[in-house]
Coordinates of C-alpha atoms in Angstrom, one line a residue:
M139 CA -47.7 45.6 1.2
E140 CA -44.1 44.6 1.4
M141 CA -43.2 46.6 -0.8
I142 CA -45.0 50.1 1.0
E143 CA -43.6 48.7 4.5
K144 CA -40.2 48.9 3.2
S145 CA -40.0 52.0 1.6
I146 CA -38.1 55.2 3.3
F147 CA -41.5 57.3 2.6
I148 CA -44.0 57.9 0.6
L149 CA -44.7 60.7 -2.3
C150 CA -48.1 61.8 -2.4
I151 CA -48.8 63.5 -6.1
D152 CA -52.0 65.2 -5.1
K153 CA -54.5 67.5 -7.1
S154 CA -55.3 70.6 -6.3
V155 CA -57.9 71.7 -4.2
P156 CA -60.4 74.6 -5.0
V157 CA -60.5 77.7 -2.7
T158 CA -63.9 77.2 -1.2
F159 CA -62.0 75.3 1.2
N160 CA -60.6 78.4 2.5
H161 CA -62.0 79.6 6.0
S162 CA -64.7 82.3 5.8
E163 CA -62.7 84.9 7.1
S164 CA -60.4 85.0 4.7
V165 CA -62.6 86.8 2.3
E166 CA -60.0 89.0 0.5
L167 CA -57.8 85.9 -0.6
T168 CA -60.6 83.7 -1.4
K169 CA -61.9 86.9 -4.0
V170 CA -58.8 86.8 -5.8
G171 CA -58.8 82.6 -6.1
I172 CA -55.5 82.4 -3.4
R173 CA -55.3 79.4 -0.8
D174 CA -54.9 80.7 3.1
N175 CA -53.7 78.8 5.5
V176 CA -56.4 76.7 7.0
N177 CA -56.8 75.0 3.3
C178 CA -53.3 74.4 2.7
A179 CA -53.1 72.7 6.1
L180 CA -56.3 70.6 5.4
Q181 CA -54.8 69.4 2.2
L182 CA -51.2 68.1 4.1
L183 CA -53.5 67.0 7.3
H184 CA -56.5 64.7 6.1
G185 CA -56.7 65.4 2.1
M186 CA -60.1 66.9 2.0
G187 CA -61.5 63.7 2.6
S188 CA -62.0 60.8 -0.3
E189 CA -63.8 63.2 -2.8
F190 CA -60.3 64.9 -2.9
N191 CA -56.7 63.4 -1.9
G192 CA -57.9 61.4 1.5
A193 CA -57.4 58.1 -0.4
N194 CA -53.9 59.4 -1.8
R195 CA -52.1 58.3 1.7
W196 CA -50.9 55.7 3.7
Y197 CA -51.1 57.2 7.1
D198 CA -49.3 53.8 8.9
K199 CA -46.6 55.2 7.0
T200 CA -44.2 57.2 9.4
M201 CA -43.5 60.1 6.3
Q202 CA -46.1 61.3 3.3
F203 CA -44.5 64.1 1.4
V204 CA -47.3 65.6 -0.2
I205 CA -46.7 67.7 -3.4
S206 CA -50.1 69.2 -4.6
S207 CA -50.3 70.2 -8.4
D208 CA -50.7 73.8 -7.5
G209 CA -47.5 74.1 -5.2
N210 CA -48.9 73.7 -1.8
C211 CA -46.5 70.9 -0.2
G212 CA -45.5 69.8 3.3
L213 CA -45.2 66.0 5.0
N214 CA -47.6 64.5 6.6
Y215 CA -46.2 61.8 9.6
E216 CA -46.9 59.3 11.9
H217 CA -46.3 60.5 15.3
S218 CA -45.5 57.0 17.1
V219 CA -41.8 57.1 15.6
A220 CA -41.0 60.4 16.4
E221 CA -41.6 63.8 17.7
G222 CA -42.6 66.3 16.0
I223 CA -38.9 68.6 16.4
A224 CA -37.0 65.6 14.9
V225 CA -39.4 65.8 12.1
I226 CA -39.4 69.2 11.5
R227 CA -34.9 69.2 11.4
L228 CA -35.6 67.2 8.4
I229 CA -37.6 68.9 6.5
E230 CA -35.0 72.3 7.3
H231 CA -32.1 70.6 6.1
I232 CA -34.1 69.3 3.1
L233 CA -35.3 72.9 2.5
D234 CA -31.9 74.4 2.9
Y235 CA -29.9 71.7 0.8
M236 CA -32.5 72.7 -2.4
E237 CA -31.5 76.4 -1.6
E238 CA -27.6 75.5 -1.7
I239 CA -27.9 73.7 -4.8
K240 CA -29.6 76.3 -6.3
S241 CA -26.6 78.4 -5.9
R242 CA -24.4 75.9 -7.6
R243 CA -24.4 73.3 -10.6
L244 CA -25.0 70.0 -9.3
T245 CA -23.1 67.7 -10.5
R246 CA -23.8 64.2 -11.2
L247 CA -21.7 61.6 -10.0
S248 CA -20.7 58.7 -12.6
S249 CA -20.9 56.5 -9.3
V250 CA -24.9 56.8 -8.8
C251 CA -27.2 55.0 -10.6
D252 CA -30.3 55.8 -12.2
L253 CA -33.0 55.0 -10.2
A254 CA -35.9 52.2 -11.5
P255 CA -38.9 53.4 -13.0
P256 CA -41.7 53.7 -11.1
K257 CA -43.9 50.8 -10.9
K258 CA -47.7 50.3 -10.7
L259 CA -48.5 48.3 -8.4
E260 CA -51.2 45.7 -8.7
W261 CA -54.0 44.8 -5.9
K262 CA -56.0 41.9 -5.7
I263 CA -59.5 43.0 -4.0
D264 CA -61.9 40.8 -3.4
K265 CA -65.6 41.4 -1.8
Y266 CA -65.0 42.1 1.6
V267 CA -62.0 44.3 1.1
S268 CA -64.1 46.4 -1.3
E269 CA -66.7 46.9 1.7
M270 CA -64.1 47.6 3.8
I271 CA -62.4 50.4 1.5
S272 CA -65.9 51.7 1.0
E273 CA -66.1 52.1 4.4
A274 CA -62.5 53.5 5.2
K275 CA -63.5 56.4 2.6
Q276 CA -66.8 57.1 4.6
E277 CA -65.0 57.6 7.7
I278 CA -62.1 59.6 6.0
K279 CA -65.2 61.8 5.0
N280 CA -66.4 62.2 8.1
L281 CA -63.2 63.0 10.2
A282 CA -62.5 65.7 8.1
D283 CA -66.3 67.3 7.9
N284 CA -66.1 67.6 11.6
L285 CA -62.3 69.0 11.6
D286 CA -62.2 72.9 12.6
I287 CA -59.1 74.1 12.1
Y288 CA -58.1 77.7 12.3
I289 CA -54.3 79.2 11.8
L290 CA -53.7 82.3 14.3
R291 CA -50.7 84.4 13.0
Y292 CA -49.9 86.7 15.6
Q293 CA -47.7 89.8 14.5
K294 CA -47.4 92.2 17.7
F295 CA -44.4 90.7 19.0
G296 CA -42.9 87.0 19.4
R297 CA -40.5 85.5 21.3
E298 CA -38.3 88.0 22.5
F299 CA -41.0 89.8 24.3
P300 CA -41.6 87.5 27.2
K301 CA -37.7 87.6 27.4
T302 CA -37.7 91.4 27.8
V303 CA -39.1 90.8 31.2
N304 CA -37.5 88.0 31.8
M305 CA -39.9 85.2 31.5
S306 CA -39.7 82.2 29.6
P307 CA -41.4 82.3 26.0
D308 CA -42.7 79.0 26.3
S309 CA -44.5 79.8 29.6
F310 CA -45.8 82.9 28.3
I311 CA -47.6 81.1 26.0
Q312 CA -49.1 78.4 27.7
L313 CA -49.9 80.6 30.5
A314 CA -51.8 82.8 27.5
L315 CA -53.2 79.5 26.5
Q316 CA -55.2 78.8 30.3
L317 CA -56.2 82.6 29.8
T318 CA -58.0 82.0 26.4
H319 CA -59.4 78.8 27.9
Y320 CA -61.2 80.7 30.9
K321 CA -62.3 83.6 29.1
I322 CA -64.7 80.9 27.0
H323 CA -65.0 78.5 29.6
K324 CA -64.8 79.8 32.7
C325 CA -62.5 77.1 34.4
L326 CA -59.1 75.1 33.6
V327 CA -58.4 71.6 32.3
P328 CA -56.1 68.9 32.1
T329 CA -53.6 70.3 30.0
Y330 CA -51.1 68.1 28.0
E331 CA -47.9 69.9 26.7
S332 CA -44.8 67.6 25.4
A333 CA -42.1 68.0 27.5
S334 CA -38.7 66.1 25.3
I335 CA -36.8 63.7 27.7
R336 CA -34.9 62.3 24.8
R337 CA -31.6 63.2 27.2
F338 CA -32.2 59.8 28.8
S339 CA -31.9 56.3 27.6
L340 CA -34.7 55.7 24.9
G341 CA -36.5 59.1 26.3
R342 CA -39.2 59.9 23.9
V343 CA -41.6 62.8 26.0
D344 CA -43.1 63.6 29.1
N345 CA -46.2 65.7 30.1
I346 CA -46.0 69.2 31.0
R347 CA -49.2 70.3 33.4
A348 CA -49.7 74.1 32.8
A349 CA -53.2 74.1 34.7
S350 CA -52.2 75.2 38.2
I351 CA -53.3 77.0 41.2
P352 CA -51.2 79.9 40.6
A353 CA -51.9 79.7 37.1
L354 CA -56.0 80.5 38.0
K355 CA -55.5 83.0 40.5
W356 CA -54.5 84.5 38.0
C357 CA -56.9 83.8 35.3
T358 CA -59.8 84.9 37.9
A359 CA -57.6 88.3 38.5
M360 CA -57.4 89.2 34.4
N361 CA -60.9 88.2 33.8
G362 CA -62.2 90.6 36.8
D363 CA -63.4 87.3 39.1
I364 CA -61.5 88.6 41.4
P365 CA -61.1 92.8 42.0
S366 CA -57.3 93.5 41.3
T367 CA -55.1 96.3 40.4
D368 CA -52.9 95.9 37.6
D369 CA -49.7 95.5 39.7
E370 CA -51.5 92.7 41.9
K371 CA -52.1 91.0 37.9
I372 CA -48.6 91.2 37.3
I373 CA -47.7 89.6 40.7
L374 CA -49.9 87.2 40.2
L375 CA -48.5 86.5 36.5
R376 CA -45.1 86.0 38.0
S377 CA -46.2 83.4 40.5
A378 CA -47.8 81.7 37.9
M379 CA -44.9 81.6 35.7
E380 CA -42.6 80.8 38.1
W381 CA -44.6 77.4 38.9
Q382 CA -44.8 76.7 35.0
T383 CA -41.1 77.2 34.5
K384 CA -40.0 74.7 37.2
V385 CA -43.2 72.1 36.2
M386 CA -41.2 72.9 32.6
L387 CA -37.7 72.4 33.9
D388 CA -38.6 69.6 36.2
T389 CA -40.2 67.3 33.7
I390 CA -37.6 67.5 30.6
L391 CA -35.1 66.5 33.8
G392 CA -36.8 63.2 34.6
H393 CA -39.0 64.4 37.3
G394 CA -42.3 64.5 35.8
V395 CA -45.2 62.6 37.0
D396 CA -47.0 61.2 34.0
N397 CA -44.4 58.8 33.3
H398 CA -44.0 57.5 36.6
L399 CA -47.8 57.0 37.4
L400 CA -48.2 55.3 33.6
G401 CA -45.1 53.0 34.4
L402 CA -46.6 51.7 37.4
K403 CA -49.9 51.3 35.8
E404 CA -48.1 49.2 32.7
A405 CA -46.2 47.1 34.6
A406 CA -49.7 46.0 36.9
V407 CA -50.9 44.9 33.6
E408 CA -47.8 43.1 32.6
L409 CA -47.1 41.2 35.9
N410 CA -50.8 40.0 35.7
I411 CA -52.1 41.7 38.8
E412 CA -55.1 43.9 40.2
I413 CA -54.6 47.8 39.0
P414 CA -54.3 49.7 41.5
E415 CA -57.3 51.8 42.6
L416 CA -55.6 55.2 42.3
F417 CA -55.9 54.6 38.4
K418 CA -59.1 53.4 38.7
D419 CA -60.0 57.1 40.3
K420 CA -62.6 59.2 38.7
T421 CA -60.4 62.3 39.0
Y422 CA -57.3 60.4 38.0
L423 CA -59.1 59.7 34.4
E424 CA -60.6 63.0 34.1
S425 CA -57.1 64.6 34.7
N426 CA -55.9 62.0 31.2
R427 CA -58.4 63.5 29.2
F428 CA -56.5 66.4 28.0
R429 CA -58.7 69.2 26.8
L430 CA -56.8 70.8 26.0
S431 CA -53.3 69.4 24.2
T432 CA -50.7 72.0 23.2
S433 CA -47.3 71.4 21.5
Q434 CA -44.0 73.9 21.1
V435 CA -42.6 73.4 17.5
P436 CA -40.6 75.9 16.7
T437 CA -39.0 76.4 13.2
L438 CA -36.1 78.4 11.4
K439 CA -38.8 78.6 8.9
D440 CA -42.1 80.7 8.1
A441 CA -43.6 76.8 8.7
F442 CA -46.2 75.2 11.5
M443 CA -47.3 71.6 12.3
C444 CA -51.0 71.2 12.8
Y445 CA -53.3 67.8 14.4
G446 CA -56.6 68.1 15.9
A447 CA -57.8 67.8 19.3
V448 CA -57.5 64.8 21.3
V449 CA -60.6 64.6 23.1
E450 CA -64.4 65.5 21.5
H451 CA -64.6 69.0 23.4
G452 CA -60.9 70.0 23.3
Y453 CA -58.7 71.9 21.9
G454 CA -55.2 71.3 20.1
A455 CA -53.1 73.6 20.0
A456 CA -49.7 73.8 18.4
Y457 CA -47.6 76.9 18.5
N458 CA -44.4 78.0 16.8
P459 CA -42.9 81.6 18.4
H460 CA -40.8 83.4 15.7
Q461 CA -38.5 86.6 16.6
N462 CA -41.0 88.8 15.9
Y463 CA -44.6 87.1 15.6
I464 CA -46.6 83.3 16.8
V465 CA -48.1 81.2 14.6
V466 CA -50.7 79.2 16.6
A467 CA -52.6 76.0 14.6
I468 CA -55.9 75.5 16.8
S469 CA -57.8 72.8 16.3
C470 CA -61.5 71.3 17.8
W471 CA -64.2 69.2 16.3
C472 CA -67.2 71.0 14.5
N473 CA -69.7 68.5 16.2
C474 CA -69.3 70.0 20.0
P475 CA -71.2 72.6 20.0
D476 CA -69.4 74.4 23.1
T477 CA -66.1 74.9 20.8
R478 CA -64.7 76.8 18.0
A479 CA -61.4 77.4 16.5
D480 CA -61.8 80.8 15.3
V481 CA -63.4 81.7 18.9
F482 CA -60.4 80.7 20.4
A483 CA -58.2 82.2 18.3
Q484 CA -59.6 85.4 18.6
K485 CA -59.7 85.2 22.2
L486 CA -56.2 84.1 22.1
K487 CA -55.0 87.1 20.3
E488 CA -57.0 89.1 23.2
S489 CA -54.7 87.4 26.0
F490 CA -51.9 88.2 23.8
D491 CA -52.7 91.7 23.7
E492 CA -53.7 92.1 27.5
M493 CA -50.6 90.2 28.7
R494 CA -48.7 92.9 26.4
I495 CA -50.4 95.6 28.1
L496 CA -50.0 94.7 31.6
L497 CA -46.6 94.1 32.1
T498 CA -45.5 97.2 29.9
S499 CA -48.2 98.6 32.7
N500 CA -45.4 98.6 35.5
L501 CA -41.9 97.5 33.4
E502 CA -39.8 97.4 36.6
L503 CA -42.0 95.3 38.5
A504 CA -42.7 92.9 35.8
K505 CA -38.7 92.2 35.1
N506 CA -37.7 91.9 38.9
R507 CA -38.6 88.5 40.3
K508 CA -37.3 89.2 43.8
A509 CA -39.6 92.2 43.9
A510 CA -42.3 90.2 42.8
R511 CA -42.6 87.3 45.3
I512 CA -41.9 90.1 48.1
Q513 CA -45.5 91.9 46.9
E514 CA -46.9 88.6 46.3
I515 CA -45.9 87.6 50.2
I516 CA -47.5 90.6 51.0
M517 CA -50.8 89.9 49.2
E518 CA -51.3 86.7 50.5
E519 CA -51.0 87.8 54.0
S520 CA -53.7 90.8 52.8
C521 CA -55.5 88.6 51.9
R522 CA -55.1 85.9 54.7
S523 CA -56.6 88.8 57.0
E524 CA -59.3 89.7 55.6
N525 CA -60.6 86.0 55.0
L526 CA -60.6 86.3 51.1
L527 CA -57.7 83.4 49.9
N528 CA -59.6 80.3 51.6
H529 CA -63.3 81.3 50.7
T530 CA -62.6 83.1 47.2
F531 CA -59.3 81.3 45.3
E532 CA -60.1 78.1 46.8
A533 CA -63.8 77.9 45.9
K534 CA -62.7 78.7 42.2
T535 CA -60.1 75.8 42.7
A536 CA -62.7 73.3 43.8
N537 CA -65.0 74.3 41.0
D538 CA -62.8 75.0 38.1
I539 CA -59.4 73.5 38.5
G540 CA -58.3 70.2 36.8
N541 CA -61.7 70.1 35.5
I542 CA -63.7 68.8 38.4
K543 CA -66.4 71.2 37.2
L544 CA -67.2 68.2 34.4
H545 CA -68.7 69.3 30.9
E546 CA -71.4 66.7 30.8

């Protein structure tokens, strides 16, 4: 145990995984015996359970380099030590170094000692430990069987398109995720987006909350629940975009709400005083059940990161916006009848398509933040005069935003 704990990393040498683990949509790849992205990702994430490589892991270790006999390779890492972006930088440095040494002969310095030969660890296992191992093998099998993942490679545009209409690529993708969830479930839900606060001493992450009133207004318009022209939809999208971008900037600059509230709650626990009623409130508790858990993990290489949904009836969405395409790893749990990763991926593709078509229908308005804001004010005044804003949007808000309309 001590040797494992002191080691820098774990090297997992896996046996190959059959193409039968390919996603059902990867018909052509399966026919020719090529593993698809889903198959490769699942091997790195959980090893396909104890029947294959699930037991060939030490999941408490921060870094586990996984190399399969058929060439699939990657990293499984434990999240509590570092965020994804730090690990990605490490991987890309390793890949760049590997490319560098290909172009020159690697000279071995005489001062470099030979590595010690591998040493087989001998384990003393009694009946109790043996039973625990059997239980753990069944548990990892159940988890592996229950995880549903789909890797979407959207090819029509990447991070450059939102920039052409003066929109943040990250906020653009976040709103596409909101629209997708609304298309499927007719509501917005508590959403987690990781925001780095490493600029501060001991800073790690805070939460950018993407579910907002402006986002809901735009989603209802895009879904046809509220009759709207294309120009009105652009204005609503701009309003949602400005809100999302502001929340993102406020959070990374240390003005997010989640860490502050968590700090107050934990302070009460440490001081052994009664936890304030706020933290017991049903709405507060529900607001921290993140049914849409998201993270942008950009890479220079054609790679992606994936993880499971954090609640049983939610989704995980790790996205990587490249210059001309976007990779999104979507996850959920098979035992939830209301969620499917491939359905979410298809609807997300439709959302990206619809947003591009919408914005290119009036590029001048889409690019002009000031004009969009003026038109938004005019729309609000018009809605007030017709008594629509309160009766329609507020009714939607009461039912849909923040998942007050509970999923039982």
